[in-house]
Amino acid sequence: MCGFFSVYSFKKKLNLKKLDSSANLIRHRGPDQENYFFNKEIYSKFFRLKILDLSNNAMQPMTDINKRYLLLFNGEIYNFKELNESYLNNKIKNKNSDTVTLFNLLINYGDKTLDMIEGMFSFIFFDLKKKRILFGIDRFEMKTIFYYHYKEEIIFSSEIKPILKYKNIKSFNIGTVYDYFLKGSMDHNDQTFFENVKCLQPGEKGVFFNKKLTIKRYWSIIQNSSKNLITINTEKNLK
């Protein structure tokens, strides 16, 4: 279990002390290592729990040599070795790291990467040259991304606490609270218990580009079940 906290903002100068104080609320998620990336528009901090690759080569935030791309990733990509062989031609040096494989897939294939990977994951991928952010979670929300978006600012976190502290959010989302206490409903949509703080739903991805946020579903169990039923029925008809 790793964790990340990231702020991307065009509207004001970022306060490193305030950012660190907020991010450190999830330090418990990564007892092995921590590191951050910081410039005038972006702050990203990562807390690492070593599982697959125990070396420092898979440490995050992960950037390329030109500092154009940046990745924050929590989870495990089950088929990373097969993807490395099939789509990257085994060119990457660190073949024991699913993080490195994911990073290179995103650089080379962009949004299509979500159709390739299998696992439990949440990630944020920055193209700092284009000022474009792609973020997504796995098909069943085994890993989460909480986010806050207002005009020219977007914030991401593995847990909700850093966002609440950084934005000093104290107001509850009354509709979600009512759903929980009156209907027993919880985690049935993108709303959280706090105003303006949302979370990605299973099989969703988000894109933040030109200061606009778009959320789309890249995978649905209903759609995929329907496809399988069509295939089964076709096979029966052929017999």
PDB file of C-alpha atoms in Angstrom:
ATOM      1  CA  MET A   1       0.000   0.000   0.000  1.00  0.00           C
ATOM      2  CA  CYS A   2       1.642   3.205  -1.227  1.00  0.00           C
ATOM      3  CA  GLY A   3       0.158   6.680  -1.211  1.00  0.00           C
ATOM      4  CA  PHE A   4       0.335   9.984  -3.053  1.00  0.00           C
ATOM      5  CA  PHE A   5      -0.833  13.569  -2.793  1.00  0.00           C
ATOM      6  CA  SER A   6      -0.598  16.033  -5.674  1.00  0.00           C
ATOM      7  CA  VAL A   7      -1.666  19.596  -6.412  1.00  0.00           C
ATOM      8  CA  TYR A   8      -1.675  21.181  -9.864  1.00  0.00           C
ATOM      9  CA  SER A   9      -2.523  24.880  -9.920  1.00  0.00           C
ATOM     10  CA  PHE A  10      -2.225  27.861 -12.240  1.00  0.00           C
ATOM     11  CA  LYS A  11      -3.833  30.441 -10.024  1.00  0.00           C
ATOM     12  CA  LYS A  12      -1.442  31.016  -7.143  1.00  0.00           C
ATOM     13  CA  LYS A  13       2.033  30.289  -5.830  1.00  0.00           C
ATOM     14  CA  LEU A  14       2.230  26.930  -4.089  1.00  0.00           C
ATOM     15  CA  ASN A  15       3.216  26.888  -0.422  1.00  0.00           C
ATOM     16  CA  LEU A  16       5.648  23.992   0.080  1.00  0.00           C
ATOM     17  CA  LYS A  17       5.329  23.946   3.866  1.00  0.00           C
ATOM     18  CA  LYS A  18       1.534  23.773   3.700  1.00  0.00           C
ATOM     19  CA  LEU A  19       1.663  21.096   1.003  1.00  0.00           C
ATOM     20  CA  ASP A  20       4.084  18.917   2.965  1.00  0.00           C
ATOM     21  CA  SER A  21       2.013  19.254   6.104  1.00  0.00           C
ATOM     22  CA  SER A  22      -1.082  18.041   4.237  1.00  0.00           C
ATOM     23  CA  ALA A  23       0.689  15.233   2.374  1.00  0.00           C
ATOM     24  CA  ASN A  24       2.288  13.846   5.534  1.00  0.00           C
ATOM     25  CA  LEU A  25      -1.141  12.822   6.832  1.00  0.00           C
ATOM     26  CA  ILE A  26      -0.784   9.692   4.661  1.00  0.00           C
ATOM     27  CA  ARG A  27       2.842   8.955   5.534  1.00  0.00           C
ATOM     28  CA  HIS A  28       1.694   5.693   7.154  1.00  0.00           C
ATOM     29  CA  ARG A  29       0.939   4.299   3.687  1.00  0.00           C
ATOM     30  CA  GLY A  30       4.610   4.222   2.700  1.00  0.00           C
ATOM     31  CA  PRO A  31       7.034   3.445   5.540  1.00  0.00           C
ATOM     32  CA  ASP A  32       9.960   2.525   3.258  1.00  0.00           C
ATOM     33  CA  GLN A  33      10.624   5.723   1.283  1.00  0.00           C
ATOM     34  CA  GLU A  34       9.192   9.125   0.502  1.00  0.00           C
ATOM     35  CA  ASN A  35      10.001  11.736  -2.097  1.00  0.00           C
ATOM     36  CA  TYR A  36       8.424  14.745  -3.808  1.00  0.00           C
ATOM     37  CA  PHE A  37       8.485  16.752  -7.034  1.00  0.00           C
ATOM     38  CA  PHE A  38       7.912  20.490  -6.867  1.00  0.00           C
ATOM     39  CA  ASN A  39       7.848  23.460  -9.234  1.00  0.00           C
ATOM     40  CA  LYS A  40       5.763  26.626  -9.642  1.00  0.00           C
ATOM     41  CA  GLU A  41       2.672  24.740 -10.878  1.00  0.00           C
ATOM     42  CA  ILE A  42       2.844  21.242  -9.436  1.00  0.00           C
ATOM     43  CA  TYR A  43       3.524  19.480  -6.172  1.00  0.00           C
ATOM     44  CA  SER A  44       3.550  15.688  -5.977  1.00  0.00           C
ATOM     45  CA  LYS A  45       4.593  13.624  -2.970  1.00  0.00           C
ATOM     46  CA  PHE A  46       4.836   9.847  -2.835  1.00  0.00           C
ATOM     47  CA  PHE A  47       5.070   7.436   0.091  1.00  0.00           C
ATOM     48  CA  ARG A  48       6.391   4.006  -0.838  1.00  0.00           C
ATOM     49  CA  LEU A  49       5.839   0.516   0.475  1.00  0.00           C
ATOM     50  CA  LYS A  50       8.277  -1.767  -1.383  1.00  0.00           C
ATOM     51  CA  ILE A  51       6.711  -4.945  -2.753  1.00  0.00           C
ATOM     52  CA  LEU A  52       7.886  -6.082  -6.207  1.00  0.00           C
ATOM     53  CA  ASP A  53      11.031  -4.125  -6.985  1.00  0.00           C
ATOM     54  CA  LEU A  54      12.933  -3.408  -3.771  1.00  0.00           C
ATOM     55  CA  SER A  55      15.543  -1.171  -5.437  1.00  0.00           C
ATOM     56  CA  ASN A  56      15.455   2.616  -5.608  1.00  0.00           C
ATOM     57  CA  ASN A  57      14.969   2.476  -9.391  1.00  0.00           C
ATOM     58  CA  ALA A  58      11.197   2.256  -9.009  1.00  0.00           C
ATOM     59  CA  MET A  59      10.898   5.201  -6.633  1.00  0.00           C
ATOM     60  CA  GLN A  60       8.323   7.863  -7.354  1.00  0.00           C
ATOM     61  CA  PRO A  61       7.368  10.471  -8.386  1.00  0.00           C
ATOM     62  CA  MET A  62       8.845   8.852 -11.511  1.00  0.00           C
ATOM     63  CA  THR A  63      10.070  11.180 -14.244  1.00  0.00           C
ATOM     64  CA  ASP A  64      11.815  10.733 -17.568  1.00  0.00           C
ATOM     65  CA  ILE A  65      15.277  12.153 -18.236  1.00  0.00           C
ATOM     66  CA  ASN A  66      13.809  15.332 -19.778  1.00  0.00           C
ATOM     67  CA  LYS A  67      11.333  15.864 -16.914  1.00  0.00           C
ATOM     68  CA  ARG A  68       8.442  15.978 -19.357  1.00  0.00           C
ATOM     69  CA  TYR A  69       6.466  13.072 -17.893  1.00  0.00           C
ATOM     70  CA  LEU A  70       5.668  12.301 -14.272  1.00  0.00           C
ATOM     71  CA  LEU A  71       3.926   9.280 -12.742  1.00  0.00           C
ATOM     72  CA  LEU A  72       2.334   8.573  -9.376  1.00  0.00           C
ATOM     73  CA  PHE A  73       1.144   4.977  -9.025  1.00  0.00           C
ATOM     74  CA  ASN A  74      -0.296   2.846  -6.241  1.00  0.00           C
ATOM     75  CA  GLY A  75      -1.094  -0.835  -6.637  1.00  0.00           C
ATOM     76  CA  GLU A  76       0.093  -3.738  -8.754  1.00  0.00           C
ATOM     77  CA  ILE A  77      -0.067  -4.477 -12.483  1.00  0.00           C
ATOM     78  CA  TYR A  78      -0.462  -8.244 -12.713  1.00  0.00           C
ATOM     79  CA  ASN A  79       0.427  -8.619 -16.393  1.00  0.00           C
ATOM     80  CA  PHE A  80       3.327  -6.149 -16.539  1.00  0.00           C
ATOM     81  CA  LYS A  81       5.873  -8.749 -17.695  1.00  0.00           C
ATOM     82  CA  GLU A  82       3.692  -9.794 -20.633  1.00  0.00           C
ATOM     83  CA  LEU A  83       3.062  -6.144 -21.544  1.00  0.00           C
ATOM     84  CA  ASN A  84       6.749  -5.372 -21.364  1.00  0.00           C
ATOM     85  CA  GLU A  85       7.450  -8.203 -23.781  1.00  0.00           C
ATOM     86  CA  SER A  86       4.551  -7.577 -26.173  1.00  0.00           C
ATOM     87  CA  TYR A  87       4.386  -3.773 -26.326  1.00  0.00           C
ATOM     88  CA  LEU A  88       7.789  -2.520 -25.202  1.00  0.00           C
ATOM     89  CA  ASN A  89       9.898  -5.274 -26.782  1.00  0.00           C
ATOM     90  CA  ASN A  90      11.713  -5.825 -23.488  1.00  0.00           C
ATOM     91  CA  LYS A  91      13.584  -2.546 -24.016  1.00  0.00           C
ATOM     92  CA  ILE A  92      13.222  -1.231 -20.471  1.00  0.00           C
ATOM     93  CA  LYS A  93      16.131  -1.967 -18.146  1.00  0.00           C
ATOM     94  CA  ASN A  94      14.213  -2.605 -14.932  1.00  0.00           C
ATOM     95  CA  LYS A  95      12.078  -5.619 -15.898  1.00  0.00           C
ATOM     96  CA  ASN A  96      11.098  -6.376 -12.298  1.00  0.00           C
ATOM     97  CA  SER A  97       9.151  -3.157 -11.838  1.00  0.00           C
ATOM     98  CA  ASP A  98       5.511  -2.831 -12.819  1.00  0.00           C
ATOM     99  CA  THR A  99       5.869   0.914 -12.167  1.00  0.00           C
ATOM    100  CA  VAL A 100       8.543   1.274 -14.846  1.00  0.00           C
ATOM    101  CA  THR A 101       6.473  -0.778 -17.288  1.00  0.00           C
ATOM    102  CA  LEU A 102       3.361   1.311 -16.620  1.00  0.00           C
ATOM    103  CA  PHE A 103       5.337   4.539 -17.018  1.00  0.00           C
ATOM    104  CA  ASN A 104       6.705   3.494 -20.410  1.00  0.00           C
ATOM    105  CA  LEU A 105       3.333   2.240 -21.599  1.00  0.00           C
ATOM    106  CA  LEU A 106       1.732   5.576 -20.737  1.00  0.00           C
ATOM    107  CA  ILE A 107       4.476   7.482 -22.546  1.00  0.00           C
ATOM    108  CA  ASN A 108       4.117   5.335 -25.678  1.00  0.00           C
ATOM    109  CA  TYR A 109       0.396   4.491 -25.710  1.00  0.00           C
ATOM    110  CA  GLY A 110      -1.278   7.152 -23.575  1.00  0.00           C
ATOM    111  CA  ASP A 111      -4.931   6.551 -22.687  1.00  0.00           C
ATOM    112  CA  LYS A 112      -4.945   3.178 -24.500  1.00  0.00           C
ATOM    113  CA  THR A 113      -2.823   1.816 -21.654  1.00  0.00           C
ATOM    114  CA  LEU A 114      -5.959   1.430 -19.548  1.00  0.00           C
ATOM    115  CA  ASP A 115      -7.259  -1.191 -21.984  1.00  0.00           C
ATOM    116  CA  MET A 116      -4.024  -3.176 -21.637  1.00  0.00           C
ATOM    117  CA  ILE A 117      -3.294  -3.341 -17.936  1.00  0.00           C
ATOM    118  CA  GLU A 118      -4.783  -5.808 -15.475  1.00  0.00           C
ATOM    119  CA  GLY A 119      -4.510  -5.377 -11.737  1.00  0.00           C
ATOM    120  CA  MET A 120      -5.453  -3.212  -8.805  1.00  0.00           C
ATOM    121  CA  PHE A 121      -4.243   0.310  -9.340  1.00  0.00           C
ATOM    122  CA  SER A 122      -4.642   4.025  -9.147  1.00  0.00           C
ATOM    123  CA  PHE A 123      -2.330   6.356 -11.043  1.00  0.00           C
ATOM    124  CA  ILE A 124      -1.821   9.942 -12.131  1.00  0.00           C
ATOM    125  CA  PHE A 125       0.206  10.598 -15.276  1.00  0.00           C
ATOM    126  CA  PHE A 126       1.364  14.122 -16.086  1.00  0.00           C
ATOM    127  CA  ASP A 127       2.487  15.400 -19.469  1.00  0.00           C
ATOM    128  CA  LEU A 128       4.111  18.598 -18.235  1.00  0.00           C
ATOM    129  CA  LYS A 129       4.816  19.883 -21.753  1.00  0.00           C
ATOM    130  CA  LYS A 130       1.207  19.626 -22.924  1.00  0.00           C
ATOM    131  CA  LYS A 131      -0.103  20.448 -19.426  1.00  0.00           C
ATOM    132  CA  ARG A 132      -2.306  17.361 -19.586  1.00  0.00           C
ATOM    133  CA  ILE A 133      -3.129  14.955 -16.760  1.00  0.00           C
ATOM    134  CA  LEU A 134      -4.491  11.437 -17.162  1.00  0.00           C
ATOM    135  CA  PHE A 135      -5.643   9.602 -14.049  1.00  0.00           C
ATOM    136  CA  GLY A 136      -7.459   6.323 -13.560  1.00  0.00           C
ATOM    137  CA  ILE A 137      -8.301   3.428 -11.278  1.00  0.00           C
ATOM    138  CA  ASP A 138      -8.855  -0.288 -11.753  1.00  0.00           C
ATOM    139  CA  ARG A 139     -12.066  -1.939 -12.877  1.00  0.00           C
ATOM    140  CA  PHE A 140     -13.393  -2.672  -9.383  1.00  0.00           C
ATOM    141  CA  GLU A 141     -12.029   0.303  -7.394  1.00  0.00           C
ATOM    142  CA  MET A 142      -9.652  -1.817  -5.321  1.00  0.00           C
ATOM    143  CA  LYS A 143      -7.509   1.330  -5.251  1.00  0.00           C
ATOM    144  CA  THR A 144      -8.956   4.815  -4.988  1.00  0.00           C
ATOM    145  CA  ILE A 145      -8.315   8.368  -6.115  1.00  0.00           C
ATOM    146  CA  PHE A 146      -9.975  11.273  -4.340  1.00  0.00           C
ATOM    147  CA  TYR A 147      -9.917  14.579  -6.169  1.00  0.00           C
ATOM    148  CA  TYR A 148     -10.919  18.205  -5.788  1.00  0.00           C
ATOM    149  CA  HIS A 149     -11.342  20.439  -8.839  1.00  0.00           C
ATOM    150  CA  TYR A 150     -12.158  24.117  -8.928  1.00  0.00           C
ATOM    151  CA  LYS A 151     -11.470  26.219 -12.022  1.00  0.00           C
ATOM    152  CA  GLU A 152      -7.688  26.230 -12.564  1.00  0.00           C
ATOM    153  CA  GLU A 153      -6.762  23.920  -9.715  1.00  0.00           C
ATOM    154  CA  ILE A 154      -6.976  20.158  -9.289  1.00  0.00           C
ATOM    155  CA  ILE A 155      -5.879  18.082  -6.297  1.00  0.00           C
ATOM    156  CA  PHE A 156      -5.416  14.313  -6.029  1.00  0.00           C
ATOM    157  CA  SER A 157      -4.895  12.036  -3.062  1.00  0.00           C
ATOM    158  CA  SER A 158      -4.943   8.346  -2.113  1.00  0.00           C
ATOM    159  CA  GLU A 159      -6.924   9.327   0.985  1.00  0.00           C
ATOM    160  CA  ILE A 160      -9.300  12.182   1.644  1.00  0.00           C
ATOM    161  CA  LYS A 161      -7.551  13.698   4.687  1.00  0.00           C
ATOM    162  CA  PRO A 162      -4.797  15.672   2.883  1.00  0.00           C
ATOM    163  CA  ILE A 163      -7.369  17.366   0.627  1.00  0.00           C
ATOM    164  CA  LEU A 164      -9.540  18.373   3.574  1.00  0.00           C
ATOM    165  CA  LYS A 165      -6.581  19.871   5.393  1.00  0.00           C
ATOM    166  CA  TYR A 166      -5.071  21.642   2.399  1.00  0.00           C
ATOM    167  CA  LYS A 167      -8.366  23.270   1.357  1.00  0.00           C
ATOM    168  CA  ASN A 168      -9.625  23.634   4.950  1.00  0.00           C
ATOM    169  CA  ILE A 169     -12.854  21.863   4.017  1.00  0.00           C
ATOM    170  CA  LYS A 170     -15.283  21.492   6.918  1.00  0.00           C
ATOM    171  CA  SER A 171     -18.649  21.423   5.146  1.00  0.00           C
ATOM    172  CA  PHE A 172     -20.473  18.120   4.697  1.00  0.00           C
ATOM    173  CA  ASN A 173     -22.160  16.978   1.515  1.00  0.00           C
ATOM    174  CA  ILE A 174     -25.702  16.803   2.916  1.00  0.00           C
ATOM    175  CA  GLY A 175     -27.062  14.647   0.088  1.00  0.00           C
ATOM    176  CA  THR A 176     -24.442  11.948   0.655  1.00  0.00           C
ATOM    177  CA  VAL A 177     -24.964  12.059   4.414  1.00  0.00           C
ATOM    178  CA  TYR A 178     -28.732  11.597   3.921  1.00  0.00           C
ATOM    179  CA  ASP A 179     -28.141   8.692   1.532  1.00  0.00           C
ATOM    180  CA  TYR A 180     -26.011   6.966   4.144  1.00  0.00           C
ATOM    181  CA  PHE A 181     -28.245   7.422   7.180  1.00  0.00           C
ATOM    182  CA  LEU A 182     -31.667   7.129   5.494  1.00  0.00           C
ATOM    183  CA  LYS A 183     -30.967   4.590   2.730  1.00  0.00           C
ATOM    184  CA  GLY A 184     -27.825   2.850   3.892  1.00  0.00           C
ATOM    185  CA  SER A 185     -26.184   3.827   0.578  1.00  0.00           C
ATOM    186  CA  MET A 186     -22.446   4.392   0.452  1.00  0.00           C
ATOM    187  CA  ASP A 187     -19.874   4.638  -2.352  1.00  0.00           C
ATOM    188  CA  HIS A 188     -22.616   4.321  -4.984  1.00  0.00           C
ATOM    189  CA  ASN A 189     -21.543   7.416  -6.916  1.00  0.00           C
ATOM    190  CA  ASP A 190     -18.650   9.855  -7.180  1.00  0.00           C
ATOM    191  CA  GLN A 191     -19.754  11.939  -4.180  1.00  0.00           C
ATOM    192  CA  THR A 192     -18.029  11.800  -0.785  1.00  0.00           C
ATOM    193  CA  PHE A 193     -19.194  13.005   2.628  1.00  0.00           C
ATOM    194  CA  PHE A 194     -17.468  16.358   2.028  1.00  0.00           C
ATOM    195  CA  GLU A 195     -18.436  19.183  -0.308  1.00  0.00           C
ATOM    196  CA  ASN A 196     -16.585  19.348  -3.640  1.00  0.00           C
ATOM    197  CA  VAL A 197     -14.422  16.290  -2.902  1.00  0.00           C
ATOM    198  CA  LYS A 198     -15.117  13.421  -5.295  1.00  0.00           C
ATOM    199  CA  CYS A 199     -13.706  10.000  -6.093  1.00  0.00           C
ATOM    200  CA  LEU A 200     -13.320   8.021  -9.299  1.00  0.00           C
ATOM    201  CA  GLN A 201     -15.766   5.171  -9.794  1.00  0.00           C
ATOM    202  CA  PRO A 202     -14.739   1.632 -10.854  1.00  0.00           C
ATOM    203  CA  GLY A 203     -13.399   1.531 -14.402  1.00  0.00           C
ATOM    204  CA  GLU A 204     -13.214   5.318 -14.757  1.00  0.00           C
ATOM    205  CA  LYS A 205     -10.513   7.624 -16.029  1.00  0.00           C
ATOM    206  CA  GLY A 206     -10.148  11.383 -15.849  1.00  0.00           C
ATOM    207  CA  VAL A 207      -8.402  13.907 -18.083  1.00  0.00           C
ATOM    208  CA  PHE A 208      -7.492  17.430 -17.009  1.00  0.00           C
ATOM    209  CA  PHE A 209      -6.523  19.487 -20.063  1.00  0.00           C
ATOM    210  CA  ASN A 210      -6.884  23.151 -21.018  1.00  0.00           C
ATOM    211  CA  LYS A 211      -8.039  23.728 -17.434  1.00  0.00           C
ATOM    212  CA  LYS A 212     -11.076  21.485 -18.018  1.00  0.00           C
ATOM    213  CA  LEU A 213     -11.844  18.169 -16.327  1.00  0.00           C
ATOM    214  CA  THR A 214     -13.481  15.244 -18.138  1.00  0.00           C
ATOM    215  CA  ILE A 215     -14.439  11.951 -16.474  1.00  0.00           C
ATOM    216  CA  LYS A 216     -15.212   8.884 -18.631  1.00  0.00           C
ATOM    217  CA  ARG A 217     -15.777   5.170 -18.095  1.00  0.00           C
ATOM    218  CA  TYR A 218     -13.228   3.054 -19.944  1.00  0.00           C
ATOM    219  CA  TRP A 219     -14.595  -0.316 -18.729  1.00  0.00           C
ATOM    220  CA  SER A 220     -17.996  -1.577 -17.615  1.00  0.00           C
ATOM    221  CA  ILE A 221     -18.916  -5.013 -16.305  1.00  0.00           C
ATOM    222  CA  ILE A 222     -22.333  -4.701 -17.992  1.00  0.00           C
ATOM    223  CA  GLN A 223     -20.876  -3.952 -21.428  1.00  0.00           C
ATOM    224  CA  ASN A 224     -18.300  -6.704 -21.154  1.00  0.00           C
ATOM    225  CA  SER A 225     -20.891  -9.211 -19.906  1.00  0.00           C
ATOM    226  CA  SER A 226     -23.078  -8.380 -22.915  1.00  0.00           C
ATOM    227  CA  LYS A 227     -20.166  -8.971 -25.281  1.00  0.00           C
ATOM    228  CA  ASN A 228     -19.505 -12.361 -23.713  1.00  0.00           C
ATOM    229  CA  LEU A 229     -23.177 -13.323 -24.015  1.00  0.00           C
ATOM    230  CA  ILE A 230     -23.176 -12.391 -27.693  1.00  0.00           C
ATOM    231  CA  THR A 231     -20.103 -14.533 -28.238  1.00  0.00           C
ATOM    232  CA  ILE A 232     -21.652 -17.507 -26.438  1.00  0.00           C
ATOM    233  CA  ASN A 233     -24.915 -17.213 -28.373  1.00  0.00           C
ATOM    234  CA  THR A 234     -23.057 -16.965 -31.678  1.00  0.00           C
ATOM    235  CA  GLU A 235     -21.098 -20.101 -30.884  1.00  0.00           C
ATOM    236  CA  LYS A 236     -24.324 -21.949 -30.074  1.00  0.00           C
ATOM    237  CA  ASN A 237     -25.894 -20.860 -33.356  1.00  0.00           C
ATOM    238  CA  LEU A 238     -22.885 -22.063 -35.308  1.00  0.00           C
ATOM    239  CA  LYS A 239     -23.336 -25.518 -33.809  1.00  0.00           C
TER     240      LYS A 239
END
